[in-house]
Amino acid sequence: MVKIAKKGLLLVLIVLAFVIGSQNPSEVQVNYILASSTLPLATILAITFVIGLLIGCLIGTASVSKLKWQNYRLNKKDKVTTDQINTQ
């Protein structure tokens, strides 16, 4: 059920990004640190959306990994403590 909800949410976000992008066809000048270029606003929105999505995934993966490692250590400590209690 959760997988279906995640895929549905992703689909909604992609459609929303497409709708917003198609409503913004005007050209915008973007100034980088070393250069500048003129891009359609829809392209800029798509690029920033993907970059934000990647950053969010990286932060989420780091948080989940940290919690899984903490859970592993606590389960190991709990097993050692349970073994000590059972041997007494």
Tab-separated table of C-alpha atoms in Angstrom:
chain	number	residue	atom	x	y	z
A	1	MET	CA	0.000	0.000	0.000
A	2	VAL	CA	2.827	2.379	0.859
A	3	LYS	CA	4.584	1.678	-2.451
A	4	ILE	CA	1.414	2.567	-4.349
A	5	ALA	CA	1.066	5.790	-2.361
A	6	LYS	CA	4.703	6.731	-3.052
A	7	LYS	CA	4.312	6.099	-6.770
A	8	GLY	CA	1.070	8.091	-6.813
A	9	LEU	CA	2.723	10.999	-5.004
A	10	LEU	CA	5.638	10.929	-7.423
A	11	LEU	CA	3.249	10.926	-10.369
A	12	VAL	CA	1.329	13.887	-8.927
A	13	LEU	CA	4.577	15.821	-8.406
A	14	ILE	CA	5.725	15.120	-11.962
A	15	VAL	CA	2.372	16.230	-13.404
A	16	LEU	CA	2.419	19.332	-11.194
A	17	ALA	CA	5.946	20.182	-12.355
A	18	PHE	CA	4.875	19.704	-15.991
A	19	VAL	CA	1.814	21.938	-15.564
A	20	ILE	CA	3.797	24.684	-13.835
A	21	GLY	CA	6.559	24.407	-16.421
A	22	SER	CA	4.211	24.596	-19.376
A	23	GLN	CA	2.651	27.770	-17.990
A	24	ASN	CA	6.038	29.532	-17.850
A	25	PRO	CA	7.586	29.569	-21.353
A	26	SER	CA	9.286	32.976	-21.042
A	27	GLU	CA	13.069	33.333	-21.294
A	28	VAL	CA	14.981	34.272	-18.139
A	29	GLN	CA	18.621	35.268	-17.776
A	30	VAL	CA	20.413	33.191	-15.141
A	31	ASN	CA	23.664	34.496	-13.654
A	32	TYR	CA	26.061	31.828	-12.398
A	33	ILE	CA	29.227	32.520	-10.463
A	34	LEU	CA	31.416	32.463	-13.573
A	35	ALA	CA	28.944	32.842	-16.439
A	36	SER	CA	25.387	33.636	-17.404
A	37	SER	CA	22.864	32.173	-19.815
A	38	THR	CA	19.308	32.629	-20.994
A	39	LEU	CA	16.994	29.681	-20.350
A	40	PRO	CA	13.245	29.109	-20.431
A	41	LEU	CA	11.674	29.507	-17.024
A	42	ALA	CA	10.224	25.992	-17.307
A	43	THR	CA	13.732	24.558	-17.632
A	44	ILE	CA	14.941	26.475	-14.591
A	45	LEU	CA	11.960	25.243	-12.587
A	46	ALA	CA	12.593	21.651	-13.671
A	47	ILE	CA	16.287	21.854	-12.806
A	48	THR	CA	15.655	23.325	-9.363
A	49	PHE	CA	12.924	20.739	-8.734
A	50	VAL	CA	15.294	17.864	-9.543
A	51	ILE	CA	18.129	19.365	-7.488
A	52	GLY	CA	15.795	19.829	-4.516
A	53	LEU	CA	14.521	16.277	-4.896
A	54	LEU	CA	18.075	14.899	-4.934
A	55	ILE	CA	19.117	16.932	-1.897
A	56	GLY	CA	16.023	15.768	-0.020
A	57	CYS	CA	16.742	12.140	-0.918
A	58	LEU	CA	20.350	12.449	0.243
A	59	ILE	CA	19.346	14.000	3.564
A	60	GLY	CA	16.580	11.440	4.053
A	61	THR	CA	18.901	8.529	3.252
A	62	ALA	CA	21.519	9.837	5.674
A	63	SER	CA	18.922	10.179	8.450
A	64	VAL	CA	17.473	6.720	7.867
A	65	SER	CA	20.944	5.140	7.723
A	66	LYS	CA	21.902	6.781	11.003
A	67	LEU	CA	18.720	5.534	12.675
A	68	LYS	CA	19.179	2.005	11.299
A	69	TRP	CA	22.743	1.897	12.613
A	70	GLN	CA	21.577	3.132	16.017
A	71	ASN	CA	18.818	0.499	16.021
A	72	TYR	CA	21.351	-2.232	15.155
A	73	ARG	CA	23.640	-1.200	18.033
A	74	LEU	CA	20.766	-1.057	20.523
A	75	ASN	CA	19.451	-4.464	19.432
A	76	LYS	CA	22.945	-5.922	19.828
A	77	LYS	CA	23.288	-4.367	23.284
A	78	ASP	CA	19.820	-5.652	24.222
A	79	LYS	CA	20.749	-9.180	23.126
A	80	VAL	CA	23.923	-9.108	25.235
A	81	THR	CA	21.974	-7.844	28.254
A	82	THR	CA	19.244	-10.469	27.757
A	83	ASP	CA	21.868	-13.221	27.528
A	84	GLN	CA	23.477	-11.996	30.758
A	85	ILE	CA	20.125	-11.990	32.549
A	86	ASN	CA	19.233	-15.475	31.297
A	87	THR	CA	22.562	-16.978	32.411
A	88	GLN	CA	22.187	-15.778	36.005
